[in-house]
Coordinates of C-alpha atoms in Angstrom, one line a residue:
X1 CA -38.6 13.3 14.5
X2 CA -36.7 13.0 10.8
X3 CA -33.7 12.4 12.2
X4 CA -34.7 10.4 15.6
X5 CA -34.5 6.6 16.0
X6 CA -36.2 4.4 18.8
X7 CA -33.1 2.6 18.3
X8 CA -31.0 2.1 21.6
X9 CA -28.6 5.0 22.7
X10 CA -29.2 6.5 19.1
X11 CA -27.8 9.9 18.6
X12 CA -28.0 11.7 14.6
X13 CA -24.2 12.7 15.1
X14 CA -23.7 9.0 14.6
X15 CA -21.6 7.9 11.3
X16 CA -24.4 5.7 11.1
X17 CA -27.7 7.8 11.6
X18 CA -31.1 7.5 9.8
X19 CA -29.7 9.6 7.2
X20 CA -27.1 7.5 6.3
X21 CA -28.5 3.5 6.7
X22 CA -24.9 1.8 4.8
X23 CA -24.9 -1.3 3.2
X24 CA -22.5 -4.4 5.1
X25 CA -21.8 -8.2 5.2
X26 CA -22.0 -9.7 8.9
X27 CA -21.7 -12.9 10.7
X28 CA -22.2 -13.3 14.3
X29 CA -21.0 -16.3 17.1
X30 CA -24.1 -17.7 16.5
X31 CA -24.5 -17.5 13.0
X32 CA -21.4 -17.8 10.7
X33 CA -23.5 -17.6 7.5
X34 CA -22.3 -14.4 6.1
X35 CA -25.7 -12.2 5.2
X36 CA -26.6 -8.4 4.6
X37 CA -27.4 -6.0 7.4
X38 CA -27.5 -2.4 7.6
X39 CA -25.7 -0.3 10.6
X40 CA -27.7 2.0 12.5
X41 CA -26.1 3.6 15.4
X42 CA -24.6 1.3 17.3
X43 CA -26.4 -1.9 15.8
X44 CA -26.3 -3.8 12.3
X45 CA -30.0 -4.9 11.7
X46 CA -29.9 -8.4 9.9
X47 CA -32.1 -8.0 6.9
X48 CA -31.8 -12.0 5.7
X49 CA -33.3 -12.6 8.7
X50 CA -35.8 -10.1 9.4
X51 CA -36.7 -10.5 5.8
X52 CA -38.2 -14.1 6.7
X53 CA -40.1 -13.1 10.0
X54 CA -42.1 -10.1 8.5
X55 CA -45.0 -11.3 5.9
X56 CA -44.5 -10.6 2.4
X57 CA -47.7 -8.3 2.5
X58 CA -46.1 -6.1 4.7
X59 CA -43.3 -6.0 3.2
X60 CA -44.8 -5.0 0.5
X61 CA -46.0 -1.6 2.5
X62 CA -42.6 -0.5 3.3
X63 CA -41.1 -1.0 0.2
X64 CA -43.8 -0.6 -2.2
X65 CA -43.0 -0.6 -6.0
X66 CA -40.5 -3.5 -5.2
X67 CA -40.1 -7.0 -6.3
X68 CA -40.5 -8.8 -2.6
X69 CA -39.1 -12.0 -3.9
X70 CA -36.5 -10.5 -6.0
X71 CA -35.3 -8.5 -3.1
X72 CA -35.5 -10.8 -0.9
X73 CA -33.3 -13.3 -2.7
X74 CA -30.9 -10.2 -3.2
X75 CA -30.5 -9.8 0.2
X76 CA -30.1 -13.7 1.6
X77 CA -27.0 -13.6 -0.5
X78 CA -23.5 -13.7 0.8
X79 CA -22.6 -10.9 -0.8
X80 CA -24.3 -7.5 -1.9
X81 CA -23.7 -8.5 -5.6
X82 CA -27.1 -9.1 -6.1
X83 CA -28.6 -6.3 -4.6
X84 CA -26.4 -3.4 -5.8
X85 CA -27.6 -4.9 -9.2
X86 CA -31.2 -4.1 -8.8
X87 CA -30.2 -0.5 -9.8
X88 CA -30.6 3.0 -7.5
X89 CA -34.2 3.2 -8.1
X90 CA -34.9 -0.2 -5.9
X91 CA -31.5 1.2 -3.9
X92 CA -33.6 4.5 -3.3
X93 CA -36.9 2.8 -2.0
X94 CA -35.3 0.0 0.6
X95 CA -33.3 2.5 1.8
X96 CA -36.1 5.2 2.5
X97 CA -38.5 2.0 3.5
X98 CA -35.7 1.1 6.4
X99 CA -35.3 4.5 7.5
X100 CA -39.1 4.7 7.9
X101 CA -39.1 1.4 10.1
X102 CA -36.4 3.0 12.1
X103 CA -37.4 6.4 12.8
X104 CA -38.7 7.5 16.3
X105 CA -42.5 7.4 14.9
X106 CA -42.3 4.5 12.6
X107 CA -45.7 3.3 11.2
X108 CA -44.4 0.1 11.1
X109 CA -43.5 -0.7 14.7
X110 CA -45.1 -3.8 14.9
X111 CA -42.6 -5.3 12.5
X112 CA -39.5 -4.9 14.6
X113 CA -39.9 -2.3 17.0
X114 CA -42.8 -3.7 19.2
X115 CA -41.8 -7.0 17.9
X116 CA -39.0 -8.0 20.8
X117 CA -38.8 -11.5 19.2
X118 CA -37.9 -10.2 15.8
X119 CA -35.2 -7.5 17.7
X120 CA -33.8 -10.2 19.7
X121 CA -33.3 -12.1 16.4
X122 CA -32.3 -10.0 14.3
X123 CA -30.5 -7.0 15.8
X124 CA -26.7 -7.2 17.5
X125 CA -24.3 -4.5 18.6
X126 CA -21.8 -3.3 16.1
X127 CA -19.2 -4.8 18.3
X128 CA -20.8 -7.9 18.3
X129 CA -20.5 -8.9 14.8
X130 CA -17.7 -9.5 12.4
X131 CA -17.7 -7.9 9.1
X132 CA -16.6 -9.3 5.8
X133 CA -16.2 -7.7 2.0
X134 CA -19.3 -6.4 1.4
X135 CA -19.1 -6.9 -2.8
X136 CA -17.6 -9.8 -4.4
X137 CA -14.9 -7.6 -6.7
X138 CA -14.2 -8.8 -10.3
X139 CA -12.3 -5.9 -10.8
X140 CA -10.6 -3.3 -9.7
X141 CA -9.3 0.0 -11.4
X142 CA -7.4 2.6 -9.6
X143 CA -7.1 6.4 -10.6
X144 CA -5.6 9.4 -9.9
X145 CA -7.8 11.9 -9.5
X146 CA -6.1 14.2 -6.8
X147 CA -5.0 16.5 -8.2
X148 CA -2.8 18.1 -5.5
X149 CA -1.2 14.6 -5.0
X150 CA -0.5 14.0 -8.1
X151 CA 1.3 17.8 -8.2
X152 CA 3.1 17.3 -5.6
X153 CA 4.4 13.6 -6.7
X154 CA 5.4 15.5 -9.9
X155 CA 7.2 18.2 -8.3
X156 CA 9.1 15.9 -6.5
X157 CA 10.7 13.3 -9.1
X158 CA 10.2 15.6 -11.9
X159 CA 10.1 19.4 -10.6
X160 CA 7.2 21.8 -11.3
X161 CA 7.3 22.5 -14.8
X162 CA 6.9 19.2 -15.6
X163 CA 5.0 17.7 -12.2
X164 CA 1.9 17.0 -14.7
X165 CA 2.5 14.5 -17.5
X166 CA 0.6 16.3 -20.5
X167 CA -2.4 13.9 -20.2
X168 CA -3.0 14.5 -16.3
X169 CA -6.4 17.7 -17.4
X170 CA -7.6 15.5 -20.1
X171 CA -8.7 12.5 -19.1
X172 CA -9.0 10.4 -15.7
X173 CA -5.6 8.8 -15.7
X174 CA -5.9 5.1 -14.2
X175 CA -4.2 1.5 -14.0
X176 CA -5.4 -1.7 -13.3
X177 CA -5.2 -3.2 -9.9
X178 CA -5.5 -6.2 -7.6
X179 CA -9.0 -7.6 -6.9
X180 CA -7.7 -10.9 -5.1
X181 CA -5.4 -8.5 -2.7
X182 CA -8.8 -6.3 -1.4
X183 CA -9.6 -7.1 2.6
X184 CA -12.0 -5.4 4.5
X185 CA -11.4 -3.3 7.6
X186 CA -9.3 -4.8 10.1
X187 CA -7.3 -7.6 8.7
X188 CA -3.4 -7.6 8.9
X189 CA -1.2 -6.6 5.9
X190 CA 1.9 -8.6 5.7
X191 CA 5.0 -6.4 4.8
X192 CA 5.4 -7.3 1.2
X193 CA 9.1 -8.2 -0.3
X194 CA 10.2 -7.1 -3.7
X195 CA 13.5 -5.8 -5.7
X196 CA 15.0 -2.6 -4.5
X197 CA 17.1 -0.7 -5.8
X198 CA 19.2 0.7 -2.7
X199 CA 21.4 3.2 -5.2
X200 CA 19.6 4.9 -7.7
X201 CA 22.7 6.6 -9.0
X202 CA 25.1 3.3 -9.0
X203 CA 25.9 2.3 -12.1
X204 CA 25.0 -1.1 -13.3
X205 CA 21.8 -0.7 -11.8
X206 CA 21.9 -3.7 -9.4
X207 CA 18.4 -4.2 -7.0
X208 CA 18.3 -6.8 -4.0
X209 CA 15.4 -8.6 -2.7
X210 CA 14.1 -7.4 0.7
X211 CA 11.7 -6.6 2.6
X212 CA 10.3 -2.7 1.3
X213 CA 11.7 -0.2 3.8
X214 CA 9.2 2.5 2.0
X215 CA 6.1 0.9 3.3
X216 CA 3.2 3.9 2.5
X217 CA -0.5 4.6 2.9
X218 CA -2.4 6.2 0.3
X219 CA -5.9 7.9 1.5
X220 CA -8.7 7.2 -1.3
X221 CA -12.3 6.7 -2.2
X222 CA -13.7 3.2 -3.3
X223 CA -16.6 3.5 -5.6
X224 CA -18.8 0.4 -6.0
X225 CA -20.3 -0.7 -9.3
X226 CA -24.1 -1.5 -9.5
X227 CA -25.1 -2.6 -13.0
X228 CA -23.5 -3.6 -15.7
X229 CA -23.0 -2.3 -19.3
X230 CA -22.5 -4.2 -22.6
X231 CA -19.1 -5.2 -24.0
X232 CA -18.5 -2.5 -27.1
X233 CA -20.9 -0.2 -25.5
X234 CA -19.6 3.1 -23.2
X235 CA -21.5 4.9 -20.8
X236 CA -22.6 7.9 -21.2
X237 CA -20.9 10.2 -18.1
X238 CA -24.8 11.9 -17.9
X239 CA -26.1 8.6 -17.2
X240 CA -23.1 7.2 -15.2
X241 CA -25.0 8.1 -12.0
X242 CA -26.7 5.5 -12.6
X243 CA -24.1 2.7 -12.5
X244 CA -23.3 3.8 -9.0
X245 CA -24.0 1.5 -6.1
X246 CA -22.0 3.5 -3.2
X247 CA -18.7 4.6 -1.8
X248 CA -16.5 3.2 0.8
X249 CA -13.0 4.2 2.5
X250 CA -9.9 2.8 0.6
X251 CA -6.7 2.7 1.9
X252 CA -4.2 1.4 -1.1
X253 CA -1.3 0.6 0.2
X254 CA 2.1 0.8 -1.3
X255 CA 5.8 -0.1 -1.0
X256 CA 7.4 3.0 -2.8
X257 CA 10.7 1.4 -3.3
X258 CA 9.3 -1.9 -4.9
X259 CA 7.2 0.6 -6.8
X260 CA 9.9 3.1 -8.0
X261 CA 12.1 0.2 -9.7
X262 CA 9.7 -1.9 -11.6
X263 CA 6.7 0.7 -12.6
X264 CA 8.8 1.5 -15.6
X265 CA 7.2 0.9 -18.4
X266 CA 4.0 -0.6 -17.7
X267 CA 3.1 0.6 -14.0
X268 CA 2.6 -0.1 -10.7
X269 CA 2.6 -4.1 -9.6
X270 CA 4.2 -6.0 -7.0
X271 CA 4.8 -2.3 -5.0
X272 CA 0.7 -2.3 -4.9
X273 CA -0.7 -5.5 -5.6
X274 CA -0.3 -6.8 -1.6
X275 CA -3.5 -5.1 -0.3
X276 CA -5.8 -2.6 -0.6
X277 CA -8.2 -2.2 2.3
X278 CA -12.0 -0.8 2.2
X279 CA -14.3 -0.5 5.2
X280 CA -17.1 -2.4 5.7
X281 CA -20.0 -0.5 5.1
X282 CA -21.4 0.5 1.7
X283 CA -22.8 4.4 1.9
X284 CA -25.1 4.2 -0.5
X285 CA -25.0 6.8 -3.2
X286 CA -28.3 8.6 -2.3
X287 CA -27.1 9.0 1.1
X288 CA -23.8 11.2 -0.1
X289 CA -26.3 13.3 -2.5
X290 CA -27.4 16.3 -0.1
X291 CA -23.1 16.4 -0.1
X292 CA -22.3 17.2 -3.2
X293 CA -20.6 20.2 -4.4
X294 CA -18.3 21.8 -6.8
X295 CA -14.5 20.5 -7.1
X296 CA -12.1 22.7 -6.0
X297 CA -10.0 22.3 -8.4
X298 CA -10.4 24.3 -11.3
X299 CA -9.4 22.5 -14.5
X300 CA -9.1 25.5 -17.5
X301 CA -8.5 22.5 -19.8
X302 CA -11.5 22.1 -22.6
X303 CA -12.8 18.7 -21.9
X304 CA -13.8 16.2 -24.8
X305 CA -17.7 15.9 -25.5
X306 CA -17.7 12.9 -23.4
X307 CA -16.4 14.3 -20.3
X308 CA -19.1 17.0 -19.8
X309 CA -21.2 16.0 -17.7
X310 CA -24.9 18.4 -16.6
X311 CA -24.3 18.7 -13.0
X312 CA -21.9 21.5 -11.6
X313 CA -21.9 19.8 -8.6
X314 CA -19.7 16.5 -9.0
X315 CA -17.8 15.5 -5.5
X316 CA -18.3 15.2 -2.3
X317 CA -17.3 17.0 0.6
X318 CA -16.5 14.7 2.8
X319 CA -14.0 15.2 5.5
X320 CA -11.0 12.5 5.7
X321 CA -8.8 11.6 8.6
X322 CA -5.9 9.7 8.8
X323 CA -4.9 7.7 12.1
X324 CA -1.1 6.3 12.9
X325 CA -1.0 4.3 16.0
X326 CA 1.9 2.8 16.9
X327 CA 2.6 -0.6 18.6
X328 CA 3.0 1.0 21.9
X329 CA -0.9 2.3 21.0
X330 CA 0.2 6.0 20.8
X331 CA -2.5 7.4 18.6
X332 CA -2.0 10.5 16.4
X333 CA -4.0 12.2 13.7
X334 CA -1.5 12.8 10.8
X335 CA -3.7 13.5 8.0
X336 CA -7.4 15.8 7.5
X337 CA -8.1 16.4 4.0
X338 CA -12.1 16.2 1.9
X339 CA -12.8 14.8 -0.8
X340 CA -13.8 17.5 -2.5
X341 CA -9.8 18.3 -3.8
X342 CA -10.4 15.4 -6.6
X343 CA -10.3 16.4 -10.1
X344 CA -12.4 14.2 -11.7
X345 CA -15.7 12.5 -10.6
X346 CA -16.7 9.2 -10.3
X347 CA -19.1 9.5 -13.6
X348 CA -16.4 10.7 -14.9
X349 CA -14.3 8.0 -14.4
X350 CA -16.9 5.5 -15.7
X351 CA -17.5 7.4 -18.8
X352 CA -13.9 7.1 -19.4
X353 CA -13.3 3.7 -18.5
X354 CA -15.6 2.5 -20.9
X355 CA -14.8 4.8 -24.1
X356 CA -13.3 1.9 -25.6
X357 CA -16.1 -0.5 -24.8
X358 CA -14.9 -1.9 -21.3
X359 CA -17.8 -3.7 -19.6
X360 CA -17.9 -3.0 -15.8
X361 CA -19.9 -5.5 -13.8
X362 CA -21.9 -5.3 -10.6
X363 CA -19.0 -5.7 -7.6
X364 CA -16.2 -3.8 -9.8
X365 CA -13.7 -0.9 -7.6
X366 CA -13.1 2.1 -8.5
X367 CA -10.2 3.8 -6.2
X368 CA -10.2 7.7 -6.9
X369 CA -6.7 7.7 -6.3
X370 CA -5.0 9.5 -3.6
X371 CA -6.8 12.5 -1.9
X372 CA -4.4 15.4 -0.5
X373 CA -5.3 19.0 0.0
X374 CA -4.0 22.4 -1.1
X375 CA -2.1 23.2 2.4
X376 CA 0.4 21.9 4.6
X377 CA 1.8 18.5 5.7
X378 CA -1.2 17.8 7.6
X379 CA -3.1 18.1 4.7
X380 CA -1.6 14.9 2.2
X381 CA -3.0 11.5 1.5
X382 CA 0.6 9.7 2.1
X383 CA 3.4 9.2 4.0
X384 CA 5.5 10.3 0.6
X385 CA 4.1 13.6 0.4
X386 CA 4.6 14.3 4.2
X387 CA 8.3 13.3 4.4
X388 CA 8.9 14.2 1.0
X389 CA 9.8 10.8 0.1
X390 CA 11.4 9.9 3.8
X391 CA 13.5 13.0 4.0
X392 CA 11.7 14.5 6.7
X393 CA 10.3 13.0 9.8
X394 CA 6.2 13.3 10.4
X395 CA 6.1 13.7 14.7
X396 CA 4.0 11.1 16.3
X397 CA 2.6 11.0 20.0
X398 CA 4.7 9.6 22.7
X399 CA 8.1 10.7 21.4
X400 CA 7.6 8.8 18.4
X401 CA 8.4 10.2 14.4
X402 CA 7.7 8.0 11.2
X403 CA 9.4 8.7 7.5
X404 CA 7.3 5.7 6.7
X405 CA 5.6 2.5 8.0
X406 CA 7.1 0.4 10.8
X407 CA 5.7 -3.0 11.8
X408 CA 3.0 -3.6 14.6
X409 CA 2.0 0.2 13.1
X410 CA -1.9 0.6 12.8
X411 CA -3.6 3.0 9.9
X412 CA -7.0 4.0 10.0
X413 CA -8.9 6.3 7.9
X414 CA -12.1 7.9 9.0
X415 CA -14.6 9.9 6.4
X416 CA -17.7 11.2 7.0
X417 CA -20.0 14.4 5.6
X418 CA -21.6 16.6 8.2
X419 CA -24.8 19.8 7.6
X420 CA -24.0 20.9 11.6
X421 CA -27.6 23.1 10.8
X422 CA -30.0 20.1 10.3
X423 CA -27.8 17.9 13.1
X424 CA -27.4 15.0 10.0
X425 CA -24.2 13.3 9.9
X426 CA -23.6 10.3 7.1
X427 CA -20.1 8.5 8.2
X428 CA -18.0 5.6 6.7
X429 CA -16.9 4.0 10.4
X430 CA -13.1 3.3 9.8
X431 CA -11.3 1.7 7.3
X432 CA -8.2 -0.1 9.3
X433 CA -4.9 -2.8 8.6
X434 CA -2.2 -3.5 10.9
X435 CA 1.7 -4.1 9.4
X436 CA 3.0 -7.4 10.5
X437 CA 6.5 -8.4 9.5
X438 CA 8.2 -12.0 8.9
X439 CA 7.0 -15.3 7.1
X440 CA 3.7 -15.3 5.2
X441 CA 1.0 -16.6 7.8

């Protein structure tokens, strides 16, 4: 009965089984305090709440080795801030403690499942709540880790001896991003308005300011920071594990025309800065460890000391889908890809981040940068791989074809790991936004 719940209509080849038990911010009708819950199944279990109904003692039982007061002011917070700071060895216990209270032959059913006063109050349907940011962010830093996007980019503007700038097998190339611009699941990205420059090859270069025609997804992995480290100290990638709260969906999108006129020569800005979009529930990084395995790409580049990490196995395999629904709510699937096509890890990416003595702090993004596979159109993270830059069309359901976004046009990603054997399935839910045109509302 591992992998069985008592929970209603509960199935294991849920995104949100036992084996899973994701981290998420919720407020109900009733309640508009924003508190944590976990999703399992079909239902987010409000631990603020249940947390004052059970007695400390017994608390105590299920998560033994834990600070009950510590943990339980972590998790009457508005945020997950304070819990994703505890570190993965309290992130370890809660988790296997909840799974223990949910599981078909719980030892603990008298604190919520024979309790119908503390179900009634503290579990809803999924589709009963709303969710919010699960992590207040301080910052965010995005990279570019896939490799076959990042080839395939190159090949494009620059051709393929020189697709890779020099740097690209060294180190885990990044910029800096937008923490304010970050919006969970489900809220509505405005079209964003920047200079364009409609004729590359005129001479003077002279840009307007419009609306971007080259309105683009760009399918990633967030990585949530748990604990901090000093100013002037690095972390050391074998330990960077460690400073790893969990991983959501991260849909970074990007206005490729605002993008290709200004990123010269600092970057990326106004052509990314409008929104970036995670979903709402935290997969905690113990639940993507029985998913690990080795990259697929195969980097013959000698890494610096501080790069080489112990483990051969450093990504996940998680499969990724891309959604495009148009207004008219034709659905097609546009984009499968895993995970497992990045480069360079997330410890990776931390070890490197910090070299110089960066301090990350609990609530900081890490975006892995745009995830594409080895194969066909149907395999690429964005709309600018597939068209190759808008010059061919991507075929949509209902007689419909995109080069890139239209307004009232829906994206949704979709990630989740799967072992088919063991019937165990650890998913993300979606990770959604909605293009609306016109004046800023």
């Amino acid at each position: 009965m591992a992998n069985e719940s008592w929970i209603s209509h509960y199935s294991p080849s849920n995104d949100f089984s036992l084996a899973n038990i994701p981290f998420g911010i919720i407020s109900t009708p009733e309640d508009q305090t924003l508190r944590p819950a976990i999703a399992i199944g079909g239902f987010a279990l409000d631990l603020k709440t249940w947390l004052a109904i059970v007695n400390k003692e017994k608390l105590a039982d299920v998560f033994s080795g834990v600070d009950i007061d510590q943990l339980d002011h972590a998790l009457s917070q508005p945020t997950l801030n304070g819990f994703a700071a505890l570190g993965r060895p309290v992130h370890r216990i809660v988790r296997k403690g909840l799974q223990d209270l949910l599981r078909k032959d719980t030892p603990y059913a008298e604190l919520l499942r024979d309790d119908e006063n503390a179900r009634t109050k503290t579990l809803s349907r999924l589709s009963d709540v709303m969710m919010h940011l699960p992590m207040e962010i301080g910052d965010y830093t995005d990279f570019y880790a896939g490799y076959h996007h990042a080839y395939a980019v190159g090949v494009m503007f620059r051709g393929p001896e020189n697709a890779l700038q020099p740097n690209y097998t060294h180190l885990p190339v990044g910029y800096h991003g937008r923490a304010s611009s970050i919006v969970v699941d489900g809220t509505p990205i405005r079209r964003p308005v920047g200079q364009i420059l409609l004729d590359p090859k005129a001479e003077p270069k002279q840009p307007v300011t419009g609306p971007t025609r080259k309105l683009d997804i760009e399918l990633e992995l967030g990585c949530f920071i748990s604990k901090p480290n000093k100013m002037g100290e690095s972390v050391d990638v074998k330990q960077a594990e460690e400073y790893i709260f969990g991983y959501v969906l991260l849909n970074d999108w990007s206005a490729r025309d605002i993008q290709a006129w200004e990123y010269v020569p600092l970057g990326p800005f106004n052509g990314k800065n409008f929104g970036t979009t995670i979903s709402a529930w935290v997969v905690l990084a113990d639940a993507l460890e029985p998913f690990k395995v080795k990259t697929e790409i195969d980097n013959k580049t000698e890494l610096q000391e501080y790069l080489k990490g112990e483990e051969d196995k450093t990504v996940f395999d998680i499969k990724l889908e891309v959604d495009l629904t148009t207004a008219d709510g034709s659905t097609t699937t546009i984009g499968r890809t895993s995970s497992k096509y990045l480069m360079w890890s997330f410890p990776q990416m931390i070890a490197h981040h910090t070299l110089g003595g960066c301090s990350m702090r609990p609530g900081d993004l890490l975006g892995s940068g745009t995830i594409s596979g080895p194969g066909g159109v149907e395999e690429r993270g964005s709309l600018l791989e597939m068209t190759e830059n808008g010059k061919k069309e991507v075929l949509l359901a209902g007689m419909n074809a995109r080069t890139f976004l239209k307004d009232g046009d829906s994206i949704t990603l979709r990630g989740f790991c799967a072992d088919d054997g063991k019937g165990v399935r650890v998913g993300f839910g979606r990770c959604s936004g909605t293009i609306y045109g016109g004046p800023q509302r």
